[in-house]
PDB file of C-alpha atoms and ligand atoms in Angstrom:
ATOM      1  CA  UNK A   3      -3.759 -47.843  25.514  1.00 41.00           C
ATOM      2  CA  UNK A   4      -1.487 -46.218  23.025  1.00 47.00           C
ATOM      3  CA  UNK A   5       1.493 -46.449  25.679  1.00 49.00           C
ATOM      4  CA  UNK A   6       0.662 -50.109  26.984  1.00 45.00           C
ATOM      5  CA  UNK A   7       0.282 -51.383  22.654  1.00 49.00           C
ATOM      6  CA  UNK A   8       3.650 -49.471  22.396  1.00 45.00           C
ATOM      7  CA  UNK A   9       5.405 -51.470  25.936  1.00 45.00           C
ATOM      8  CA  UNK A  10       4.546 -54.527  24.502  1.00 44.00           C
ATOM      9  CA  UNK A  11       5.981 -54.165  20.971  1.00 45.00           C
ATOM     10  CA  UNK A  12       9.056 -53.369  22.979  1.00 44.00           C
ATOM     11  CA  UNK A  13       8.985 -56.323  24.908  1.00 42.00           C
ATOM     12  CA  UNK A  14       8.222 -58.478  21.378  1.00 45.00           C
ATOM     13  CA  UNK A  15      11.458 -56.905  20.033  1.00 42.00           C
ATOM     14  CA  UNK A  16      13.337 -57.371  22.998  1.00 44.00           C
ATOM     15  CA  UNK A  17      12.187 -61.053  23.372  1.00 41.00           C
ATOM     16  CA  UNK A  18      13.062 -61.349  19.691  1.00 40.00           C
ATOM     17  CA  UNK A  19      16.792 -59.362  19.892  1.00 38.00           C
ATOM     18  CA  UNK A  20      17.723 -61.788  22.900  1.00 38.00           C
ATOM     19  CA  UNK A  21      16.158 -64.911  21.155  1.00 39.00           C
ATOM     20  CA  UNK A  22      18.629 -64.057  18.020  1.00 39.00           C
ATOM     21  CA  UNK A  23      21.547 -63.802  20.389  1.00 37.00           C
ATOM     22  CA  UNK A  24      21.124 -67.309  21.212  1.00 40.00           C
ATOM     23  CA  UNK A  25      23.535 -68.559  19.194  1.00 42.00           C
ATOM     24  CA  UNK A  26      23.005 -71.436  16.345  1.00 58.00           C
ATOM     25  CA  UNK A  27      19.483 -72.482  17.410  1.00 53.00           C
ATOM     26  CA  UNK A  28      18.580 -75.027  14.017  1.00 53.00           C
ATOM     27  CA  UNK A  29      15.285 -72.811  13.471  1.00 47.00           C
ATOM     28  CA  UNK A  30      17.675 -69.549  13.338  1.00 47.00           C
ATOM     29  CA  UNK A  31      17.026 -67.217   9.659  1.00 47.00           C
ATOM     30  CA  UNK A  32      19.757 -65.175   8.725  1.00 43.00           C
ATOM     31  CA  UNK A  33      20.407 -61.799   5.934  1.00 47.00           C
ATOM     32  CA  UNK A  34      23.821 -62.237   4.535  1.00 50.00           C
ATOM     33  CA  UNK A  35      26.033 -58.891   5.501  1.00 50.00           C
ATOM     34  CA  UNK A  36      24.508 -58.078   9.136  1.00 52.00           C
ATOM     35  CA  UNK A  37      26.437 -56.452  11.331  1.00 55.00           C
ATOM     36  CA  UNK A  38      26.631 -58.768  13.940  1.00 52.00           C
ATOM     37  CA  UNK A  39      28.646 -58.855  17.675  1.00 56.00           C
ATOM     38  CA  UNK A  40      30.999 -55.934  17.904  1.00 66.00           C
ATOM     39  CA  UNK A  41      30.363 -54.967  14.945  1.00 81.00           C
ATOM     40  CA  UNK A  42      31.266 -57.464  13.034  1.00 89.00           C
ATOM     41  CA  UNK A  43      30.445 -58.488   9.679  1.00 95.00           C
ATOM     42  CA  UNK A  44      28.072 -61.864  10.213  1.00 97.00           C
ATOM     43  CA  UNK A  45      28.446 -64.785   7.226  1.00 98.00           C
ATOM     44  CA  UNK A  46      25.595 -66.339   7.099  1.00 98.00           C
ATOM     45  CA  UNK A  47      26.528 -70.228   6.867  1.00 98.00           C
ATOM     46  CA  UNK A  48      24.149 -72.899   5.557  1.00 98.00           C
ATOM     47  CA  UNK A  49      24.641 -76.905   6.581  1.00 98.00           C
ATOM     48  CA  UNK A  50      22.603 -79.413   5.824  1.00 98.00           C
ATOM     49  CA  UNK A  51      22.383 -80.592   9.875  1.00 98.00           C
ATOM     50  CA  UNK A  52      21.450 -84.394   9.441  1.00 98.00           C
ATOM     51  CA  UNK A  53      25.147 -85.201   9.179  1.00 98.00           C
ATOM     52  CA  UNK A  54      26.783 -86.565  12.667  1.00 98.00           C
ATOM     53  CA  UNK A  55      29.585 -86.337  13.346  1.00 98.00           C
ATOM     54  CA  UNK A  56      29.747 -83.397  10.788  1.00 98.00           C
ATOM     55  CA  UNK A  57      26.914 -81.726  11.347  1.00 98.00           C
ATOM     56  CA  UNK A  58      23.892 -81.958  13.646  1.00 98.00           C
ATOM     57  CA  UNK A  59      20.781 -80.728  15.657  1.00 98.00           C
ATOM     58  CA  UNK A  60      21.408 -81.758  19.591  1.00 97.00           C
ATOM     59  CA  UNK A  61      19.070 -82.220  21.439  1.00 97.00           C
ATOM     60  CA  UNK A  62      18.782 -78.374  22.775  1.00 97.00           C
ATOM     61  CA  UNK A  63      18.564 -77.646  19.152  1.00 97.00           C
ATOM     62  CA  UNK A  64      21.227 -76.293  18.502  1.00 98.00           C
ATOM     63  CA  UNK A  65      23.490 -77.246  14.870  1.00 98.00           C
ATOM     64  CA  UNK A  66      26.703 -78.918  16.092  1.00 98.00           C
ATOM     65  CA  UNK A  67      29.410 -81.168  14.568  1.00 98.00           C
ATOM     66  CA  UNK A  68      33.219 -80.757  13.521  1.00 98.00           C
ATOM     67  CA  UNK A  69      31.987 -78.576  10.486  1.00 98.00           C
ATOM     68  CA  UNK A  70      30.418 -75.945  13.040  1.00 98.00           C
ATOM     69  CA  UNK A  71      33.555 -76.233  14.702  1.00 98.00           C
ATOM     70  CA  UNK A  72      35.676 -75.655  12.617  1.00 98.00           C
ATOM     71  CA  UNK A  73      34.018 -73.005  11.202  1.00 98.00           C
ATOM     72  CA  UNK A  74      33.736 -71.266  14.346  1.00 98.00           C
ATOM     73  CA  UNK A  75      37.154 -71.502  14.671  1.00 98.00           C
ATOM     74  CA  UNK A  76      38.020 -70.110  11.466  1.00 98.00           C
ATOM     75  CA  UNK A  77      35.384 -67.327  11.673  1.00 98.00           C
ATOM     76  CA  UNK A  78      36.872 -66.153  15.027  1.00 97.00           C
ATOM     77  CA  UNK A  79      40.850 -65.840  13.380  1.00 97.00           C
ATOM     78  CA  UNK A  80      39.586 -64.362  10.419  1.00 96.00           C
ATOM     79  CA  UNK A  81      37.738 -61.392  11.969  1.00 96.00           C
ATOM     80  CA  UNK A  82      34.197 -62.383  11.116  1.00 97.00           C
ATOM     81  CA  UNK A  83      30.568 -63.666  13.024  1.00 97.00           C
ATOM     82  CA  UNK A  84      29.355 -66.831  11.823  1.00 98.00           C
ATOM     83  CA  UNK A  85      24.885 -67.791  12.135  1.00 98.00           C
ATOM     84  CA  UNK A  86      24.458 -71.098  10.661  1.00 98.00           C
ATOM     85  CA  UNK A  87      21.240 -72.066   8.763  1.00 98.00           C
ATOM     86  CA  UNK A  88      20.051 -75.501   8.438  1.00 98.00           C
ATOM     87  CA  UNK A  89      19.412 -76.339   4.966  1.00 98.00           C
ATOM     88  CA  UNK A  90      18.288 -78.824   2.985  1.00 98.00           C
ATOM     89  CA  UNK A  91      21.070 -80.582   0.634  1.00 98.00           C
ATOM     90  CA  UNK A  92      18.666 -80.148  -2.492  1.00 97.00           C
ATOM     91  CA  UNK A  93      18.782 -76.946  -3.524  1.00 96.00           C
ATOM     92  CA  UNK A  94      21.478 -76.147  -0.833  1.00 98.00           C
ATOM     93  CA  UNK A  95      23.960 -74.807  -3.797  1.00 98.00           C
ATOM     94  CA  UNK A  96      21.257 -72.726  -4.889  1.00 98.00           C
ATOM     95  CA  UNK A  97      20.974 -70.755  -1.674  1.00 98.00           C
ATOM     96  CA  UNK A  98      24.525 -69.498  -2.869  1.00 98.00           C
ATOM     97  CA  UNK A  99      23.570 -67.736  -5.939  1.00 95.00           C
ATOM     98  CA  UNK A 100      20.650 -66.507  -4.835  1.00 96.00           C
ATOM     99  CA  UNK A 101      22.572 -64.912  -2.203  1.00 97.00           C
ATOM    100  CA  UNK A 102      20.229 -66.606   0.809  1.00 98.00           C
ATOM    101  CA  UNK A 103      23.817 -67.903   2.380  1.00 98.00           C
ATOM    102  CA  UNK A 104      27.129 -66.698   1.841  1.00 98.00           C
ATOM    103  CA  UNK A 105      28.847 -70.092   2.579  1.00 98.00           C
ATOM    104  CA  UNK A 106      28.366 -73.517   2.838  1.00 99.00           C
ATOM    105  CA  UNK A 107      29.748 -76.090   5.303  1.00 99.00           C
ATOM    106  CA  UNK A 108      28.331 -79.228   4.815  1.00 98.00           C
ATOM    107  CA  UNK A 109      31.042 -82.413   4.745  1.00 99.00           C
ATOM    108  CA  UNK A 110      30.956 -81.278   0.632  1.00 99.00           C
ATOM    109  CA  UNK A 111      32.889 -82.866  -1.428  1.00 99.00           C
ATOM    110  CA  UNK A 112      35.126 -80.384  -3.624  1.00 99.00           C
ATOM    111  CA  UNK A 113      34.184 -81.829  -7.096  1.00 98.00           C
ATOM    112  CA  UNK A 114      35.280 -80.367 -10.655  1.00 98.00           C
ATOM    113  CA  UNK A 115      31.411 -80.457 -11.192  1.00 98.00           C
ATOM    114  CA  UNK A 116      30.909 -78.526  -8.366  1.00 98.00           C
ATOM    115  CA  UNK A 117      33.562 -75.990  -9.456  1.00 98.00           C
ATOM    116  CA  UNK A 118      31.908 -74.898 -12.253  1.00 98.00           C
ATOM    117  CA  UNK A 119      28.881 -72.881 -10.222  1.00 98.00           C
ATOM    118  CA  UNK A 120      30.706 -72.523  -6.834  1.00 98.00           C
ATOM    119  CA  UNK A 121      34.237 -71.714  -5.282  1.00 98.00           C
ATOM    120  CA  UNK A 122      35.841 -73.885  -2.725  1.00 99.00           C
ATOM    121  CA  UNK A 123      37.747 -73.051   0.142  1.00 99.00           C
ATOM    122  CA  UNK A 124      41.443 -75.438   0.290  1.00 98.00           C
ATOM    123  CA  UNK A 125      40.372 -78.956   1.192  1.00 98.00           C
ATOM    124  CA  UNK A 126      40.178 -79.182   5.311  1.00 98.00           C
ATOM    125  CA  UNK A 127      39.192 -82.803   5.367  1.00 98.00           C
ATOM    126  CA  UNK A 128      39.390 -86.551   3.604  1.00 98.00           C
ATOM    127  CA  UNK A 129      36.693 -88.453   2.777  1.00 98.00           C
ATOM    128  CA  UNK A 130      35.770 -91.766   0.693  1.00 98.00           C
ATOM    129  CA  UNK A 131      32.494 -93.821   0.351  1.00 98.00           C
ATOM    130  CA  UNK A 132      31.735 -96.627   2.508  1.00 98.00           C
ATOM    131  CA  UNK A 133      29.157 -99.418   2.033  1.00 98.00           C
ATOM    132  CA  UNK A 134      26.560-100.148   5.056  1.00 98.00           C
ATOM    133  CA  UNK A 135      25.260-103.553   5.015  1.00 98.00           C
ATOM    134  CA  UNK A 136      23.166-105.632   7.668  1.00 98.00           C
ATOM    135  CA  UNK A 137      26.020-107.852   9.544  1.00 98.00           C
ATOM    136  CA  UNK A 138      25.052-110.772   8.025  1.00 97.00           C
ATOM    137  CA  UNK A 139      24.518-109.639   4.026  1.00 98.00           C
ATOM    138  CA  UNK A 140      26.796-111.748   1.187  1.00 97.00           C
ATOM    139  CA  UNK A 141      28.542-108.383   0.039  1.00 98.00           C
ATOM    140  CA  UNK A 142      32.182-108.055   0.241  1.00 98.00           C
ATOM    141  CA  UNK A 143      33.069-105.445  -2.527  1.00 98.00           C
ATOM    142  CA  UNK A 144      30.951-102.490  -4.330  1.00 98.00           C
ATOM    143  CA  UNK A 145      30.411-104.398  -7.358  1.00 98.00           C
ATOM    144  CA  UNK A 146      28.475-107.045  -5.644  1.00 98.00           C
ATOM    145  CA  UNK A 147      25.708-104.457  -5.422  1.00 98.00           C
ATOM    146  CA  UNK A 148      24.917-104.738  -9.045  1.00 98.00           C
ATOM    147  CA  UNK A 149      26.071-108.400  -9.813  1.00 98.00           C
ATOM    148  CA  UNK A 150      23.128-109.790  -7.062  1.00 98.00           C
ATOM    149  CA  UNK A 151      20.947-106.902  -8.135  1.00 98.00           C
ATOM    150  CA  UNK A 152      20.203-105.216  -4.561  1.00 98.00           C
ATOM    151  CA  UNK A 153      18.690-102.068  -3.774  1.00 98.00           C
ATOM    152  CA  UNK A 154      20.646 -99.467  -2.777  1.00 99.00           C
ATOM    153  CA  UNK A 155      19.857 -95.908  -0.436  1.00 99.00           C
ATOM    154  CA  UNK A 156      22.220 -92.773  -0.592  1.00 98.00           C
ATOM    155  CA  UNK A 157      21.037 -89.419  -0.303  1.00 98.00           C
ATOM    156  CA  UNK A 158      19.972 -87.414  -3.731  1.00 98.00           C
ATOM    157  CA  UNK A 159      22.646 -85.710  -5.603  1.00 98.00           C
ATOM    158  CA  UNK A 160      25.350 -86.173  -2.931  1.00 98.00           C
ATOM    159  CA  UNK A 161      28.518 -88.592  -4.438  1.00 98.00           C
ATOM    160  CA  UNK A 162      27.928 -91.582  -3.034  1.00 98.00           C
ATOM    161  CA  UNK A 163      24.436 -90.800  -5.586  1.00 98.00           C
ATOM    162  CA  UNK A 164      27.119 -90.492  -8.328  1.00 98.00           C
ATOM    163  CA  UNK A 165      29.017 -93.652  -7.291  1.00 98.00           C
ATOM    164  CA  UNK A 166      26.049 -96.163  -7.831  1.00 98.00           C
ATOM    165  CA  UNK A 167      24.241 -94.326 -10.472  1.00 98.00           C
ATOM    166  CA  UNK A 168      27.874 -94.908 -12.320  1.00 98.00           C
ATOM    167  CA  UNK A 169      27.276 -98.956 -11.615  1.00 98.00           C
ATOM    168  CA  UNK A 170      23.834 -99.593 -12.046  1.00 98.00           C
ATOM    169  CA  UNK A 171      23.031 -96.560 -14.106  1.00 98.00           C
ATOM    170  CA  UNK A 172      21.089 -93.190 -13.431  1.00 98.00           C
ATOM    171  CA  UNK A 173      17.866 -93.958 -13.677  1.00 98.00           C
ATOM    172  CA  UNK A 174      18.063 -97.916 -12.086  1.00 98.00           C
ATOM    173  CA  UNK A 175      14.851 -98.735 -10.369  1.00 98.00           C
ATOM    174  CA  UNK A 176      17.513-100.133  -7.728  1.00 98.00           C
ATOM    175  CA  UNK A 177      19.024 -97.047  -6.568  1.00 98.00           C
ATOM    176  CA  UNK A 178      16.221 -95.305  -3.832  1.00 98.00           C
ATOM    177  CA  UNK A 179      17.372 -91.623  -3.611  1.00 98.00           C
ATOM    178  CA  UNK A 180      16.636 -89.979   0.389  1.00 98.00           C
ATOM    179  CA  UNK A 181      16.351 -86.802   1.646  1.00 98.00           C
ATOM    180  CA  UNK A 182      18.682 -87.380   4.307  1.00 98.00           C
ATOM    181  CA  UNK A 183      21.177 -89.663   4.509  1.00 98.00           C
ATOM    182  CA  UNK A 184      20.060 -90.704   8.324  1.00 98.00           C
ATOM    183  CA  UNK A 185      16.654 -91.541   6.326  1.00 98.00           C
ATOM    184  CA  UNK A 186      18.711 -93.664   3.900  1.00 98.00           C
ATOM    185  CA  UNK A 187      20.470 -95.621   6.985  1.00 98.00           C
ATOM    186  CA  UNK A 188      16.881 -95.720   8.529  1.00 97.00           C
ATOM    187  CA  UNK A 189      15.506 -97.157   5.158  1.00 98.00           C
ATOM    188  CA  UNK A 190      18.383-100.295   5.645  1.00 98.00           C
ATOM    189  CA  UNK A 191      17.449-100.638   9.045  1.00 97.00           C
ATOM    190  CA  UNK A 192      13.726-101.350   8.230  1.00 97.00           C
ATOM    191  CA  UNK A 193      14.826-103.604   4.902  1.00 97.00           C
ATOM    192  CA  UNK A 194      13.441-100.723   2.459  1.00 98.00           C
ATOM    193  CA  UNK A 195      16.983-100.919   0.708  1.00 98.00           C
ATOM    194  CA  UNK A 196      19.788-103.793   1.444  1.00 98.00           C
ATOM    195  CA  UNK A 197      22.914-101.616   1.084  1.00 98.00           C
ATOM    196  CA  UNK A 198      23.891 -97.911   1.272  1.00 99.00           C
ATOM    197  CA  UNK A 199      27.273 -95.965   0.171  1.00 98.00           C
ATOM    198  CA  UNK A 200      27.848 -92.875   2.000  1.00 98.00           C
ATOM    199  CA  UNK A 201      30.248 -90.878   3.186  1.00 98.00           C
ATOM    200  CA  UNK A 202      32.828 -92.845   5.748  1.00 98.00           C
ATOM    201  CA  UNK A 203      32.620 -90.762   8.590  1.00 98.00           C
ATOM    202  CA  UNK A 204      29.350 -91.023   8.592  1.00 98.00           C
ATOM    203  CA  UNK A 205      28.372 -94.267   8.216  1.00 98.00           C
ATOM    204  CA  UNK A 206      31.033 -95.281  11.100  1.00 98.00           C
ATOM    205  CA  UNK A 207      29.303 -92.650  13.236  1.00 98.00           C
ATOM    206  CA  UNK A 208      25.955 -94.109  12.390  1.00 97.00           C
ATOM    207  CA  UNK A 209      27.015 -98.103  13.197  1.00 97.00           C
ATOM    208  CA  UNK A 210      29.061 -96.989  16.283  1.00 97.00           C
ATOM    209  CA  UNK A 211      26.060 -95.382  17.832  1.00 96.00           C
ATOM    210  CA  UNK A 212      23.016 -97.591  16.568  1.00 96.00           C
ATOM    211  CA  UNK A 213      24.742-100.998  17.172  1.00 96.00           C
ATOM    212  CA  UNK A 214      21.115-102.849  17.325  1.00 95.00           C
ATOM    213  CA  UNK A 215      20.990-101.727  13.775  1.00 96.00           C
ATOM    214  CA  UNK A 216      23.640-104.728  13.235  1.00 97.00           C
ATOM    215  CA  UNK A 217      25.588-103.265   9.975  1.00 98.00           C
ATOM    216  CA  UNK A 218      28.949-103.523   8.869  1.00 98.00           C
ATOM    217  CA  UNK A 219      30.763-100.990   6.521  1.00 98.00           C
ATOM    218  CA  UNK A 220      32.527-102.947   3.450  1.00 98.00           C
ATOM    219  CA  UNK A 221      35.143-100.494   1.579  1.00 98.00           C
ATOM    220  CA  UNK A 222      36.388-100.903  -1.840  1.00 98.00           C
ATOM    221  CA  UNK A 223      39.125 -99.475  -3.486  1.00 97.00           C
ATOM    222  CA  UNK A 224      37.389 -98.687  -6.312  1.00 97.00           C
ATOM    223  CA  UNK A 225      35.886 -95.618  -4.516  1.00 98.00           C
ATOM    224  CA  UNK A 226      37.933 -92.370  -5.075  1.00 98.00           C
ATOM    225  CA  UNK A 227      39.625 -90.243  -2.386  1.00 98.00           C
ATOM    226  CA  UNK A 228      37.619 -86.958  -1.814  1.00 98.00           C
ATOM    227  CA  UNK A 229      37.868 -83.751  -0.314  1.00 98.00           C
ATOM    228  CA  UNK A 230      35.649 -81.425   1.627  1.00 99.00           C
ATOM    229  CA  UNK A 231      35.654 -77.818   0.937  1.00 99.00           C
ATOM    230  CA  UNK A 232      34.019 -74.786   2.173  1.00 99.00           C
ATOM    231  CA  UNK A 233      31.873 -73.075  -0.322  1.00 99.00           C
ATOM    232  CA  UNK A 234      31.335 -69.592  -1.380  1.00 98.00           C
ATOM    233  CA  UNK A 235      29.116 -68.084  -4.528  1.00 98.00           C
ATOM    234  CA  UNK A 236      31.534 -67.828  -7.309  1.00 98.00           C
ATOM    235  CA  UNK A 237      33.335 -65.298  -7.613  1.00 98.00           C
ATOM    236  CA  UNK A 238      33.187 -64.265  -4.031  1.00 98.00           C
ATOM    237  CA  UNK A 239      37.200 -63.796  -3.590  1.00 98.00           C
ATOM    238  CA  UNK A 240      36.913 -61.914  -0.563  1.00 97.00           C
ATOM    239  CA  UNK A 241      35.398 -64.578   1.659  1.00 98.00           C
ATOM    240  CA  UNK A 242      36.912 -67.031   0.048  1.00 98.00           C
ATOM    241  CA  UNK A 243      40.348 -65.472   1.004  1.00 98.00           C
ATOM    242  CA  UNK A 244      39.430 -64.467   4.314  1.00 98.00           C
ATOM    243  CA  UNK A 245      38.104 -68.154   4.617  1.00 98.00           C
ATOM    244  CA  UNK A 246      41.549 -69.809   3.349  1.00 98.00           C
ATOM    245  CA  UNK A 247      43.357 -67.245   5.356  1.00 98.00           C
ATOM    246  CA  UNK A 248      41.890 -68.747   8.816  1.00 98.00           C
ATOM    247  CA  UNK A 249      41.782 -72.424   7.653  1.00 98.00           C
ATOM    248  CA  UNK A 250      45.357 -72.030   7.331  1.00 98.00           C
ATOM    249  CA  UNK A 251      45.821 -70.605  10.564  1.00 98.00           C
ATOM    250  CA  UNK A 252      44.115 -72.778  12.502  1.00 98.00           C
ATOM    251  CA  UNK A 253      46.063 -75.795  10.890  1.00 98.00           C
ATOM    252  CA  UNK A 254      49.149 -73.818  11.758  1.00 98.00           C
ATOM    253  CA  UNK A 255      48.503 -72.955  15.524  1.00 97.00           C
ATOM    254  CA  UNK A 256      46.730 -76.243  16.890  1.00 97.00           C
ATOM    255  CA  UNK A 257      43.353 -75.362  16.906  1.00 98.00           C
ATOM    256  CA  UNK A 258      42.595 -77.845  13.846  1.00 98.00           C
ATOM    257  CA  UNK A 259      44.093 -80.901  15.583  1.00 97.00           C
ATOM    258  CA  UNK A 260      42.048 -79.943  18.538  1.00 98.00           C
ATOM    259  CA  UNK A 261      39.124 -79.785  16.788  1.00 98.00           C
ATOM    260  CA  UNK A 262      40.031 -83.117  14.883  1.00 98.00           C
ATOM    261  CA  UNK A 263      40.730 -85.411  17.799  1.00 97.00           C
ATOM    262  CA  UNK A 264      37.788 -84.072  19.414  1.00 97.00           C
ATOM    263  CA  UNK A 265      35.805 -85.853  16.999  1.00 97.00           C
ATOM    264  CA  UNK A 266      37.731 -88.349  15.468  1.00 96.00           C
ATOM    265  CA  UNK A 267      40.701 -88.725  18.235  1.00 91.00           C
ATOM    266  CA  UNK A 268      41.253 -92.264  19.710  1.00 63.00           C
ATOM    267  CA  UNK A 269      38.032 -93.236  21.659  1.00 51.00           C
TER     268      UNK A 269
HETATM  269  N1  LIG B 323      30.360 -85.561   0.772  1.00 85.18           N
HETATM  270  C1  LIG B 323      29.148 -85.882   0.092  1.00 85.18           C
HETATM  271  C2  LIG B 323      28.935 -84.928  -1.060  1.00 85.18           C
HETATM  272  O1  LIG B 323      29.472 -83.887  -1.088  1.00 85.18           O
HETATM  273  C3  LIG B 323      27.933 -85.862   0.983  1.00 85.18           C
HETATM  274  C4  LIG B 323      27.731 -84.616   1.760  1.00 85.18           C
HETATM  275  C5  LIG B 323      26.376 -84.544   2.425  1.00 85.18           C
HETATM  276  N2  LIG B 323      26.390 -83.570   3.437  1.00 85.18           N
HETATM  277  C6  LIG B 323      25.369 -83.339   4.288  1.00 85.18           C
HETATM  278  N3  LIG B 323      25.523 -82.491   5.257  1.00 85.18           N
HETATM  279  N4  LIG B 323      24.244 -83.973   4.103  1.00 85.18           N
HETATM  280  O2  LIG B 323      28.192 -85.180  -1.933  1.00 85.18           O
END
């Protein structure tokens, strides 16, 4: 009896070992500082994973996107495993301090904000908002939101949320806040909102693959240029290092440009 409870706690651990070798299943859990493949040190990297083409579940479950990628790629130069987390934007800075992940990747804009709790890798990608409207919607430029007083989605605390709480002020009954920002393209779709500023290479994504959703993407100048960055818990020079240290490799030898035009190449 003893023997056969003893065989089958093996078998649960082995079951278990294998299952964690799987790679970046979404439901994956992580301890920052595990020795990992070869003895490796293994960052434990969360993402918010509702972010095509940036970051995603497929439909194996597994967390994809050009962030994973690139990370990956980095990770693998600079000596180090990666196990990606998914993890909800709110609250995904805390999991930082509180040591839960050792980095972020999550199309996150590098913002001076920002800066003051967390430390950012060198910028590895360009970003701006966008405005998604239905096709046929009177908007032309972001302003319009506010002068025909329409309701707009963006997901909480990211900065297309600090864009339009800047025009129709914080605490607007106009802005709807999301979870997601899938949910707030979802909300457009179904007429719960009638515009939503995101990120661009999102929103593109989103209208190139739900074209029955009918929505166009107005830009504006007004919007500022931004940059993603990496993030690390302040302070954390060491990763942060070893993190700038393979982003600039990768630009160097090719591996970036692969990455990009994998993504974002000419279709
Ligand atoms: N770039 C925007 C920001 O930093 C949005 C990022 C949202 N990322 C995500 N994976 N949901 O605020």
């Amino acid at each position: 009896m003893n023997r056969l409870r003893t065989w089958i706690t093996g078998l649960a651990l082995a079951v278990l070992v294998v299952a964690a070798g799987c790679g970046t299943k979404a439901t994956d859990v992580g301890q920052a500082g595990q020795a990992g493949d070869g003895g490796k040190e293994t960052i434990v990297v969360g993402t918010d994973a509702a972010y095509a083409p940036f970051e995603y579940v497929d439909a194996d479950n597994n967390i994809v996107g050009f962030d994973i990628d690139l990370m990956k790629a980095i990770a693998e130069v600079a000596g180090f495993d990666v196990q990606f987390v998914n993890t909800a934007w709110e609250g995904i800075f805390i999991t930082l301090q509180n040591g839960e992940r050792d980095a972020l990747i999550s199309a996150i804009t590098i913002t001076d904000e920002r800066k003051e709790t967390m430390d950012f890798s060198e910028p590895y990608f360009e970003a701006t908002q966008l405005i998604a409207v239905p096709q046929n919607a009177d908007v032309t430029k972001f302003a319009d939101l506010k002068a025909k007083n329409l309701r707009v989605g963006v997901q909480t605390g990211t900065t297309g949320d600090v864009a339009v709480s800047a025009l129709l002020g914080k605490t607007s009954p106009n802005i709807k806040r999301y979870e997601t920002t899938p949910h707030a393209l979802q909300a457009l779709a179904i007429g719960e909102v009638d515009a939503v500023v995101a990120d661009n290479a999102v929103v593109l994504h989103y209208i190139q693959h739900n074209p029955n959703a009918n929505f166009k993407a107005i830009a504006d100048p007004s919007f500022p240029k931004e940059s993603y960055g990496i993030a690390v818990k302040k302070g954390n020079r060491e990763l942060l290092d070893k993190i700038n240290r393979g982003l600039k490799a990768i630009k160097e030898n090719g591996r970036y440009d692969e990455i990009y035009n994998a993504y974002f190449g000419k279709q």
